[in-house]
Short mmCIF file of C-alpha atoms in Angstrom, two decimals:
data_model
loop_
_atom_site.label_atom_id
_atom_site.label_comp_id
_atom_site.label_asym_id
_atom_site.label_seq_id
_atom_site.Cartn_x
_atom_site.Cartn_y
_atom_site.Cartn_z
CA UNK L 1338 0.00 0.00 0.00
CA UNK L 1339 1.47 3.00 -1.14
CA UNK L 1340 0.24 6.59 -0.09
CA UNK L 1341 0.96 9.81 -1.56
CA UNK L 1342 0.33 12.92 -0.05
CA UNK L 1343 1.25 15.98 -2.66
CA UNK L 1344 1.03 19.83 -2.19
CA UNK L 1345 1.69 19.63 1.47
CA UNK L 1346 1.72 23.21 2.58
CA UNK L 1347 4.34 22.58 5.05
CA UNK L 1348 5.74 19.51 6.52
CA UNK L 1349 6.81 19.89 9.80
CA UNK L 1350 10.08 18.22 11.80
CA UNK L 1351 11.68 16.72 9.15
CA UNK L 1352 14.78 15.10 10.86
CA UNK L 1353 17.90 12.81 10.08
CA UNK L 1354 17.48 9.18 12.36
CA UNK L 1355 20.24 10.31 14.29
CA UNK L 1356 18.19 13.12 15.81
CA UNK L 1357 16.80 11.65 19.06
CA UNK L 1358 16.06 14.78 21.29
CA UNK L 1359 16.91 18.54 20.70
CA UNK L 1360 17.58 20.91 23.61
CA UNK L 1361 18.45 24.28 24.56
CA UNK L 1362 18.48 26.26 21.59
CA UNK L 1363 17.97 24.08 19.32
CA UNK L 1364 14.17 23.22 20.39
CA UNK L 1365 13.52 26.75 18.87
CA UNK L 1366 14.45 25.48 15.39
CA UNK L 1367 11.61 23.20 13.39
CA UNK L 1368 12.93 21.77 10.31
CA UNK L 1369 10.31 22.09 7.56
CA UNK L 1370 10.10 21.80 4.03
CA UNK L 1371 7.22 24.34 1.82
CA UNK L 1372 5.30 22.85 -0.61
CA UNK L 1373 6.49 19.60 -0.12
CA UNK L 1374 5.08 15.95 -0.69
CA UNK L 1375 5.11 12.56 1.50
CA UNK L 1376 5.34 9.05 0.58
CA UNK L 1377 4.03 6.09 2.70
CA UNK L 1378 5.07 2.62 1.96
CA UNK L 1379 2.48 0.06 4.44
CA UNK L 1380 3.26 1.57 7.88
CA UNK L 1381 6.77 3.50 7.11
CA UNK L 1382 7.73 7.33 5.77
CA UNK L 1383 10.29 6.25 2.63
CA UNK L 1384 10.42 9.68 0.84
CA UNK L 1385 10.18 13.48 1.16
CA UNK L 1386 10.94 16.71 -0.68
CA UNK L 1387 9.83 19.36 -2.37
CA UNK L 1388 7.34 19.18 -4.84
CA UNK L 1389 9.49 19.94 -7.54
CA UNK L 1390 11.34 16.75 -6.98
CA UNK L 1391 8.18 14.47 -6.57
CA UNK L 1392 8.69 11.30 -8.04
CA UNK L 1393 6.24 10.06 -10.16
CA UNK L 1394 4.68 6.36 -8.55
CA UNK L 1395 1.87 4.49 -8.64
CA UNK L 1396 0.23 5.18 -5.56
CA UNK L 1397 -2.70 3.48 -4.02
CA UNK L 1398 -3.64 6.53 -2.73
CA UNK L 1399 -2.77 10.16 -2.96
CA UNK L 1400 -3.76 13.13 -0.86
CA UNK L 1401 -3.86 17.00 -1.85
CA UNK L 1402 -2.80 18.71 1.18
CA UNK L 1403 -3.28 22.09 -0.73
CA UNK L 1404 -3.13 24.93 2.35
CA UNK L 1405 -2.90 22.23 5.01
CA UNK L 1406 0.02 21.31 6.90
CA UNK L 1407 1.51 18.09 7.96
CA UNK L 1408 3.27 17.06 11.02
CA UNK L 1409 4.15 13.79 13.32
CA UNK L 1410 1.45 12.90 15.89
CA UNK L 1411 1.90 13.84 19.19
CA UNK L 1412 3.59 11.91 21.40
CA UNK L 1413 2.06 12.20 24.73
CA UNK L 1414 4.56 10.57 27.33
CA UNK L 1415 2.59 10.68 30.41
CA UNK L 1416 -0.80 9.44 31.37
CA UNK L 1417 -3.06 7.87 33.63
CA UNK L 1418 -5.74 6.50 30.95
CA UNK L 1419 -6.67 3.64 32.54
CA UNK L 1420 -9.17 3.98 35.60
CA UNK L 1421 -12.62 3.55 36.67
CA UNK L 1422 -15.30 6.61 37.08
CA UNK L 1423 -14.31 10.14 37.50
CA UNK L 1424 -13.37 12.46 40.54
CA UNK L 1425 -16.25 15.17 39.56
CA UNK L 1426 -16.77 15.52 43.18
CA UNK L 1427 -13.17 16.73 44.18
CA UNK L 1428 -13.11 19.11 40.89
CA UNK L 1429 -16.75 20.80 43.02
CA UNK L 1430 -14.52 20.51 46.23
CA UNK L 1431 -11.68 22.45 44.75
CA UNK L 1432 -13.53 25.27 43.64
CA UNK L 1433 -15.20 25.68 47.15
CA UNK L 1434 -11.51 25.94 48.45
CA UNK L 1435 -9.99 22.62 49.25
CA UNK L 1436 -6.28 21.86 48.41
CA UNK L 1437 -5.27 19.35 46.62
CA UNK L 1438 -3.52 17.78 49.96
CA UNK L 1439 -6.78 18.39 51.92
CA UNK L 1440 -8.87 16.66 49.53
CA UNK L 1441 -6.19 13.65 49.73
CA UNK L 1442 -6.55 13.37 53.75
CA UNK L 1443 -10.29 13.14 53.40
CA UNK L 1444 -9.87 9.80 51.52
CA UNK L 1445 -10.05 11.75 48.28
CA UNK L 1446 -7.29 11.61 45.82
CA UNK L 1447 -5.64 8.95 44.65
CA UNK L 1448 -7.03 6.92 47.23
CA UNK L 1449 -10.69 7.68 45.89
CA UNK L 1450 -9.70 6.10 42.21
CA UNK L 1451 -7.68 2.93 43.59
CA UNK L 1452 -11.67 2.45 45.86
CA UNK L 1453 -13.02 2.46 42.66
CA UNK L 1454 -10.90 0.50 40.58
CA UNK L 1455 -10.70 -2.29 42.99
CA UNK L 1456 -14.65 -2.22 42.78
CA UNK L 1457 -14.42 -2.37 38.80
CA UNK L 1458 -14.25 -5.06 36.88
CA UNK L 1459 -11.44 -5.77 34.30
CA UNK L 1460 -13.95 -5.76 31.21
CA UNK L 1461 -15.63 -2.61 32.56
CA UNK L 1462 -12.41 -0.66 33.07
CA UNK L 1463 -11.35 -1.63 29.48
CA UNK L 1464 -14.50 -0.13 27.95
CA UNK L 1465 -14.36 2.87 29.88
CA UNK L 1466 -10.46 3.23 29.18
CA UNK L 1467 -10.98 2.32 25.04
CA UNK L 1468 -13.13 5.57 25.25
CA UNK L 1469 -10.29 7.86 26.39
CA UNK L 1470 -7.71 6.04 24.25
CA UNK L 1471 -10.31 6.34 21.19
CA UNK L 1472 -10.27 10.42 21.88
CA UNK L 1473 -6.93 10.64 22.31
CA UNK L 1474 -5.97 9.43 18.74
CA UNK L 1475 -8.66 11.72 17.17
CA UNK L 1476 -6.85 14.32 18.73
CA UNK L 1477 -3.93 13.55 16.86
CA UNK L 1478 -1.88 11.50 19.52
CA UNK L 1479 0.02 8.81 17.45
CA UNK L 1480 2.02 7.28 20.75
CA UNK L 1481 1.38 7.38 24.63
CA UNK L 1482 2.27 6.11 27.88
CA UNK L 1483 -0.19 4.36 30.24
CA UNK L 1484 0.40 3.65 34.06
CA UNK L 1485 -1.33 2.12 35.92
CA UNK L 1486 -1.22 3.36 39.87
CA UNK L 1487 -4.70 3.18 41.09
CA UNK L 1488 -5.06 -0.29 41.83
CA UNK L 1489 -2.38 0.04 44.70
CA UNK L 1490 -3.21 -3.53 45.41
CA UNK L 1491 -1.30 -6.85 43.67
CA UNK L 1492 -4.70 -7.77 41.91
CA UNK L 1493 -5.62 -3.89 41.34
CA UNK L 1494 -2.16 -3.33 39.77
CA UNK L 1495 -2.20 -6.62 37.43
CA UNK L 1496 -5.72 -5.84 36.29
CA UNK L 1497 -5.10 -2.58 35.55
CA UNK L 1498 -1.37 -3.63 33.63
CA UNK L 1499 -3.65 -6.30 31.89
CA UNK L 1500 -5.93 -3.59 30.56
CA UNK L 1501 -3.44 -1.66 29.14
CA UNK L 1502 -1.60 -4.49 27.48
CA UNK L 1503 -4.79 -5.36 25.85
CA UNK L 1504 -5.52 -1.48 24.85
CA UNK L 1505 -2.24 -1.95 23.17
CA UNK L 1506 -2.83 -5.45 21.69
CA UNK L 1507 -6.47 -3.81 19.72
CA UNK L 1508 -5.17 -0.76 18.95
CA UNK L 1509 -2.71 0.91 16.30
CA UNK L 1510 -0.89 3.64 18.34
CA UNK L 1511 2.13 2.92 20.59
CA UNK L 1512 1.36 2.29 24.24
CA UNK L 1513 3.95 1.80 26.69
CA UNK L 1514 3.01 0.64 29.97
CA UNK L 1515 4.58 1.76 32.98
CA UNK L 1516 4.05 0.05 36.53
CA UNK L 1517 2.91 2.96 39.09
CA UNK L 1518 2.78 0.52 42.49
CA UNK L 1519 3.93 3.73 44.43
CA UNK L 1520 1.48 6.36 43.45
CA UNK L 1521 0.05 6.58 47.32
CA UNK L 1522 0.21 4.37 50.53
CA UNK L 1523 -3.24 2.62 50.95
CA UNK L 1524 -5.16 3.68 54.09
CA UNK L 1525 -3.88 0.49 55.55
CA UNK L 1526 -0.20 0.97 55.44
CA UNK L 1527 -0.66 4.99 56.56
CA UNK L 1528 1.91 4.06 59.43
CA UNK L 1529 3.66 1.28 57.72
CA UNK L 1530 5.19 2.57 54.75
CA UNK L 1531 8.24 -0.38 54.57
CA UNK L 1532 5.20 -3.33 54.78
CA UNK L 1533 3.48 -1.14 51.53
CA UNK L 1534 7.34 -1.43 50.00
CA UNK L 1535 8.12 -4.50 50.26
CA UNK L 1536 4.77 -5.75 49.16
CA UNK L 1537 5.34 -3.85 45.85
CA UNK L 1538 8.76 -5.08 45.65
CA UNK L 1539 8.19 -8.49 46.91
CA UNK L 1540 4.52 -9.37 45.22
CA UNK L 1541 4.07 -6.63 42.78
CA UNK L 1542 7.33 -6.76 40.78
CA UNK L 1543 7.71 -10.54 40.63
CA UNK L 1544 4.13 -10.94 38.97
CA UNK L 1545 4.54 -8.07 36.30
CA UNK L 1546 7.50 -9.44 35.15
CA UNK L 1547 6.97 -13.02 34.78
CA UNK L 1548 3.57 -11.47 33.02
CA UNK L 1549 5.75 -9.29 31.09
CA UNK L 1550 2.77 -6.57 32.03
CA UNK L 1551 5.21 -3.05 32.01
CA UNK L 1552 8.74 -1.82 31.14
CA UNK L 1553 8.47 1.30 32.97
CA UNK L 1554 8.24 2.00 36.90
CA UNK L 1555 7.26 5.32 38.48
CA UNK L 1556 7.09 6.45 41.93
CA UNK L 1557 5.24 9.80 43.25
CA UNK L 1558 8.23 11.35 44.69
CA UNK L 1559 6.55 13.84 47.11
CA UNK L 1560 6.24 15.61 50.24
CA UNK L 1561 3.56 13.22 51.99
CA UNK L 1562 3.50 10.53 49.27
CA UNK L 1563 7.41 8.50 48.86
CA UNK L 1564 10.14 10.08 50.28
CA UNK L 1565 13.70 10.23 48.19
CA UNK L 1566 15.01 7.37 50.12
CA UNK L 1567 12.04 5.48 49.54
CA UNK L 1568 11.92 6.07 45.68
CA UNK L 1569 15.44 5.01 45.25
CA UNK L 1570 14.95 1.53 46.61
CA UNK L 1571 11.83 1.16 44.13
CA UNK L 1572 13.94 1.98 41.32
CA UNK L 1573 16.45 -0.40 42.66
CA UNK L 1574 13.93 -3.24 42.66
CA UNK L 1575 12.42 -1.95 39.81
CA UNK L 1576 16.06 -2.28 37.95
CA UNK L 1577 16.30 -5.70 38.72
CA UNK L 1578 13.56 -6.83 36.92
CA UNK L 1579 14.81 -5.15 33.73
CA UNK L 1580 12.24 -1.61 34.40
CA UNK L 1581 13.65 1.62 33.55
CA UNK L 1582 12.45 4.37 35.79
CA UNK L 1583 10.17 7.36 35.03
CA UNK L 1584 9.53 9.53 38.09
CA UNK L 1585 6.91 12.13 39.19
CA UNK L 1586 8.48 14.62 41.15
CA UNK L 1587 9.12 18.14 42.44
CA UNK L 1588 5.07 18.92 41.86
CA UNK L 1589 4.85 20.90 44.93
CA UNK L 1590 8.10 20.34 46.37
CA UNK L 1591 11.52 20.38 45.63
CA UNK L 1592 13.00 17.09 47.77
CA UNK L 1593 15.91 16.12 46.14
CA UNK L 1594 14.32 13.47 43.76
CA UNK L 1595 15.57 15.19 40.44
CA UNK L 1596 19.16 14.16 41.63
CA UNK L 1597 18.07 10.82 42.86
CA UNK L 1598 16.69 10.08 39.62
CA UNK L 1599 19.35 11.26 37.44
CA UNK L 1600 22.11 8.81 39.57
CA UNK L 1601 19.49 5.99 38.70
CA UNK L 1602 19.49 6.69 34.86
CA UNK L 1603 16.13 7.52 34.87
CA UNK L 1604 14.58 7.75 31.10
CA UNK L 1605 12.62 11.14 32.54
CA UNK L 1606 11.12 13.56 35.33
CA UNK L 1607 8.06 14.49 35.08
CA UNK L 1608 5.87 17.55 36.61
CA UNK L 1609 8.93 19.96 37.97
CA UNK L 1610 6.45 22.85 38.63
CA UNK L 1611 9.02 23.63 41.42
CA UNK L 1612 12.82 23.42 39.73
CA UNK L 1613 15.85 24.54 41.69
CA UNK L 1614 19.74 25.22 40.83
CA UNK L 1615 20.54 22.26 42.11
CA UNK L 1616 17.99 20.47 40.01
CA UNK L 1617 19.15 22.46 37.17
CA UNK L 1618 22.94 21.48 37.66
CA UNK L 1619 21.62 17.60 38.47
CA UNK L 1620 20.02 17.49 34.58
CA UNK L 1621 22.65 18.74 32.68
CA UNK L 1622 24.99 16.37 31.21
CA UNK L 1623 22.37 13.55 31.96
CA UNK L 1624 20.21 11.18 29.28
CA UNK L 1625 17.52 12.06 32.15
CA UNK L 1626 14.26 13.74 30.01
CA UNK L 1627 12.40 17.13 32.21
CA UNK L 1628 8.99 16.24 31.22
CA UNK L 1629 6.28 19.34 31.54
CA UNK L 1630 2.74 18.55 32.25
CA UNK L 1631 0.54 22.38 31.71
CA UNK L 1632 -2.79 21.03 31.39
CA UNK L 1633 -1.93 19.99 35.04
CA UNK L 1634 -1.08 23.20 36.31
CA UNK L 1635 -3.78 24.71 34.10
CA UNK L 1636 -6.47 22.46 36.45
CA UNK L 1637 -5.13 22.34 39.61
CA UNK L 1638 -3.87 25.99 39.71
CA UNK L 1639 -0.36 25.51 40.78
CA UNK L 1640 2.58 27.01 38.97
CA UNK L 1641 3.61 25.77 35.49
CA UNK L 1642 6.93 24.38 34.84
CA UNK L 1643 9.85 26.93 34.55
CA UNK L 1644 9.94 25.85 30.47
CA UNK L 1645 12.59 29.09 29.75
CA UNK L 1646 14.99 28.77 33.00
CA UNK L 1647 15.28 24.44 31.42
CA UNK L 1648 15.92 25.94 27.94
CA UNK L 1649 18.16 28.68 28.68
CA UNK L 1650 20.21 26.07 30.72
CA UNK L 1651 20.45 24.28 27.81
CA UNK L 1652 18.22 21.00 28.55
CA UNK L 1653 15.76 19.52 26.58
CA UNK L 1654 12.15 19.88 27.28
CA UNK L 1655 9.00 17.51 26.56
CA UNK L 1656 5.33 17.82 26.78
CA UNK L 1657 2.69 15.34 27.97
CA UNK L 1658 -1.29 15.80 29.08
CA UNK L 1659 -1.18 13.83 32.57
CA UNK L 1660 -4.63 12.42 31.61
CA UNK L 1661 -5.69 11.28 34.98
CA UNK L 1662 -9.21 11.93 36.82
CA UNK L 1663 -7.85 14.07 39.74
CA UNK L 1664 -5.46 16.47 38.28
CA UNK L 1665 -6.02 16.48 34.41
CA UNK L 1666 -9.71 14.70 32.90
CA UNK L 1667 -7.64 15.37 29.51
CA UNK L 1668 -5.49 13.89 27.07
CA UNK L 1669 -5.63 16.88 24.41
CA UNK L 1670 -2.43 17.32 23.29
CA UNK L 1671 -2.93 20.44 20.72
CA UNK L 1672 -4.28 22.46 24.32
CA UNK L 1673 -0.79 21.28 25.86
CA UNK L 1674 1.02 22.78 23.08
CA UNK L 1675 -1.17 25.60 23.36
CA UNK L 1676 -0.73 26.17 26.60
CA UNK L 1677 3.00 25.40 26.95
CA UNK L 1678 3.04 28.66 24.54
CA UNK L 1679 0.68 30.88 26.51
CA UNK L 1680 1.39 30.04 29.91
CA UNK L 1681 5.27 28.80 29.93
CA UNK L 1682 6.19 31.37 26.86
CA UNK L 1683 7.38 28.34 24.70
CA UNK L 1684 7.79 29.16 21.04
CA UNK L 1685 5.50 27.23 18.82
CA UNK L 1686 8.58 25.27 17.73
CA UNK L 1687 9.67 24.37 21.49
CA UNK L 1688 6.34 23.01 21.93
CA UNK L 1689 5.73 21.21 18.95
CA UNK L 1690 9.71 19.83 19.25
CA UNK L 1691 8.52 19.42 22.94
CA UNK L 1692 5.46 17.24 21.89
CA UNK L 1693 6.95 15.21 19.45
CA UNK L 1694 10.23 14.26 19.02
CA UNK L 1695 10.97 15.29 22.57
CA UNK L 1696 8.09 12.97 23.68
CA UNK L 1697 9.12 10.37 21.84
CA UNK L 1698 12.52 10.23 23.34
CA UNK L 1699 10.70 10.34 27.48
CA UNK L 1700 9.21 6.82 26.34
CA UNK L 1701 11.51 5.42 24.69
CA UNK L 1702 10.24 5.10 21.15
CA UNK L 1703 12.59 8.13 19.38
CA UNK L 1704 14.22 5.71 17.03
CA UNK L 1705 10.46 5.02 15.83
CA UNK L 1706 8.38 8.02 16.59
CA UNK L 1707 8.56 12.01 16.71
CA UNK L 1708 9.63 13.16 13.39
CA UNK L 1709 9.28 12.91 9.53
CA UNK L 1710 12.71 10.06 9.17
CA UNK L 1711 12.44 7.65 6.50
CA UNK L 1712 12.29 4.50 7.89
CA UNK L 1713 10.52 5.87 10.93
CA UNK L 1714 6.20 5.21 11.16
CA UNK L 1715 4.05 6.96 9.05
CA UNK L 1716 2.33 8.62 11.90
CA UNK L 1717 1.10 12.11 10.91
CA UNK L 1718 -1.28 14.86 11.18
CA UNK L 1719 -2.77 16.71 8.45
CA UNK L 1720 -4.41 20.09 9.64
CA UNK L 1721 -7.55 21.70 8.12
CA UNK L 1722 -6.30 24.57 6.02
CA UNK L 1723 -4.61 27.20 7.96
CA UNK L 1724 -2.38 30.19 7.69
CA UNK L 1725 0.54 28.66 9.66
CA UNK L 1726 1.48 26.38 11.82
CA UNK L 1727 1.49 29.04 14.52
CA UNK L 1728 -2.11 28.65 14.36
CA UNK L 1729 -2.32 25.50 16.00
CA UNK L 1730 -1.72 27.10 19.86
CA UNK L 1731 -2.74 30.30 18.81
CA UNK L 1732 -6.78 29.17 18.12
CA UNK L 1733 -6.38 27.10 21.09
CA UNK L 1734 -10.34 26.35 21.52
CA UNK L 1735 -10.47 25.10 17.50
CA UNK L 1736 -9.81 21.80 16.45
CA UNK L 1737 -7.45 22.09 13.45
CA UNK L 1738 -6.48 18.50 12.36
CA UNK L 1739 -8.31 17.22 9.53
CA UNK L 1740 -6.73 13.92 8.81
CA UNK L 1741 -5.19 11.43 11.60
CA UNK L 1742 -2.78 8.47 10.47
CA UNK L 1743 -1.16 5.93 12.62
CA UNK L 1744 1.10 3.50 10.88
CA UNK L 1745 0.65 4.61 7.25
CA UNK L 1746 -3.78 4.01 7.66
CA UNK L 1747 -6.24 7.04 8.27
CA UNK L 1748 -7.73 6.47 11.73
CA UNK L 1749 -9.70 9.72 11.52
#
C-alpha cells in the first residue's frame, strides 16, 4: 500500500534518524520543508521533498494537502488512561476551596480512584479506558504512555497492567506501559510505609515481570506521598527486573528526587512545577528527560513548569497531558502545546519539538516516533487549512487536524 500525499503546505520536523532529542536552543528550530510531498510505503515514511522533486509512482492513494500542513502525531509521554469513574466531586470541592492535599486526607485523591478500581471489573475498566484512548488518537496523539497506579493492590495493579496491554494489543498507536505501584500508601499501610514497599517489591514486581505486564516503573516522589530514600529503593527493585524508571516529582516540592533520579538513569522527570539550581545542575549532562505537564497546572492551579529557565540552561524539554481523573480529565495534546506557549512562553517550535520528538525520546520510542525520518512510522497529522502552523496554539479552543494516520492508515 502505497500513499501519496502531494502539495503539502508545510511539513513539519523533518529530521535525520540520528536526531533523538533537541535541547536548549535548538528546540527553537523546526525543520520544515514548503510545498512539499510525502510518501508512505504500508506503515513507514520512505520519501520526502519538495514538490518539484516528486517522483512520479503508482500510488494506491494520494492526498492534496493544498493549504494544510503536515506534522508527526503527538507523542504524549505521560498518562493515567486507565481507571474507573471520574473524581467530579473533588473538581466541586476544589472550587469551594480545598487543596489538593486536603482533599487527599479526606480519603479523596488517589485513594478515591484505587476504591473504585478495585470495585471495577477488568472488562468494565477496558471499555471505559478504550473511550479515552479512542479520543486521544482523534486528537492527533500517534504514541502514549499508560500507568497504571490506582489499583495500589497486587490484583488492582495486574488488572489494571492487563488492561493496558490489551488497549495496546487492539489498537494501532504505541502504548507503553509503565508500573505505578507507588502512586500513594493505601489507608492500611498509613503508618507502615516499609510493609506497603516490600509488598510492591516483593509481590508486585515478581508478577509483572513473569507477566511481562510493564517496562516502565514510576514512583510519586513527594512531600507526603514517597520520600527520596524510599523512591530510590523502588527503582532499585524496579532495575532488577529489567524496568527503567520514570519519576513524578518536584510537583509541589523540591526534595531532592531530580538528583536521585538522574544517579538511577532515569529515562525522565516528570511535573517539575518547582525546579531549583541544584535540580538544574543535576540534569545537565544527563540522558535524564524534564517532562512538563501544563494542562496539570492549568487544572489544579499551581505554577507551570519553569519551560525558559530548562531551555536557557540548555536541557531539553517535553510535553505530555497527565490524563488522569484528579489532576487532568484530559489527554488533548494540541491544548498542551497551546498552553506550553501561553502560559510557559514556549515558542510554537519548542512546543511542537517538545510534543513530538521530545516525547518520543521520554518513552523510549525516538528511534520510531517524533519526526518525519524515513524509515521511521508513518504517523502524521494533516491540519484543516490554515495560515501557519502558529495557528495551532494560537486558536487554542479550535480543532485544526483534519486527517489522523497511525502507521501509514487514516484512523480519523
Amino acid at each position: 500500500m502505497i500513499t501519496l500525499i502531494t502539495n503539502i503546505k508545510e511539513l513539519l520536523q523533518i529530521r535525520e534518524s540520528n536526531v533523538k532529542k533537541v535541547s536548549g536552543k535548538e528546540m527553537a528550530t523546526l525543520p520544515t520543508i514548503k510545498n512539499a510531498f510525502l510518501v508512505i510505503e504500508n506503515e513507514y515514511i520512505t520519501n520526502f521533498g519538495t514538490m518539484e522533486n516528486c517522483p512520479k509512482i503508482n500510488a494506491d492513494k494520494t492526498i492534496d494537502a493544498t493549504g494544510k500542513i503536515v506534522l508527526p502525531t503527538w507523542c504524549d509521554s505521560h498518562t493515567h488512561i486507565v481507571y474507573a469513574g471520574n473524581r467530579e466531586g473533588e473538581f466541586v470541592d476544589r472550587i469551594n476551596g480545598l487543596s489538593y492535599e486536603e482533599i487527599a486526607k479526606r480519603g479523596g485523591g488517589i485513594l478515591n480512584s484505587a476504591k473504585k478500581l478495585n470495585e471495577t471489573s477488568e472488562e468494565e475498566i477496558y471499555n471505559q479506558s478504550k473511550v479515552r484512548l479512542e479520543e486521544v488518537m482523534q486528537l492527533g496523539t500517534g504514541a502514549v504512555e499508560i500507568k497504571s497506579g490506582y489499583g495500589l493492590t497486587v490484583e488492582g495493579e495486574l488488572k489494571m497492567l492487563r488492561v493496558i496491554k490489551k488497549l495496546a494489543e487492539n489498537y494501532p498507536i504505541k502504548i507503553k506501559a509503565t508500573f505505578l505501584g507507588a502512586h500513594a500508601f493505601p489507608s492500611e499501610y498509613k503508618d507502615n510505609h516499609s510493609g506497603y514497599i516490600d509488598l510492591i517489591i516483593n509481590q508486585m514486581l515478581p508478577k509483572i515481570a513473569e507477566e511481562n505486564l510493564a517496562e516502565y516503573i514510576d514512583v510519586f516522589c513527594e512531600t507526603g506521598y514517597f520520600s527520596v530514600e524510599e523512591t530510590e529503593k523502588i527503582m532499585e527493585a524496579g532495575k532488577k527486573h529489567g524496568l527503567i524508571s520514570k519519576i513524578h516529582v518536584n510537583q509541589f516540592n523540591a526534595i531532592g528526587g531530580v538528583a536521585a533520579c538522574v544517579k538511577h538513569k532515569s529515562l525522565s522527570v516528570d511535573h517539575l512545577e518547582i525546579v531549583t539550581d541544584e535540580d538544574i545542575e543535576a540534569l545537565k549532562n544527563s540522558e535524564t528527560m524534564p517532562v512538563a505537564l501544563p494542562s496539570c497546572s492549568y487544572f489544579l492551579s499551581i505554577p507551570y513548569t519553569p519551560a525558559r529557565k530548562i531551555l536557557q540552561a540548555g536541557l531539553p524539554l517535553a510535553l505530555a497531558t497527565d490524563f488522569n481523573p484528579g489532576s487532568t480529565p484530559s489527554g488533548n495534546m494540541n491544548f498542551v502545546v497551546a498552553t506550553a506557549c501561553i502560559k510557559m512562553k514556549m515558542t510554537p517550535e519548542e512546543a511542537i519539538n517538545a510534543a513530538t520528538i521530545n516525547g518520543a525520546y521520554a518513552m523510549g520510542i525516538c528511534d520510531t516516533h517524533g519526526s518525519i525520518t524515513i524509515g521511521k512510522k508513518a504517523n502524521i497529522i494533516i491540519t484543516k487549512p490554515i495560515t501557519s502552523y502558529y495557528q495551532l496554539p494560537y486558536a487554542f479552543g479550535s480543532n485544526l487536524i483534519e486527517t489522523v494516520m497511525i502507521e501509514g492508515r487514516i484512523t480519523y
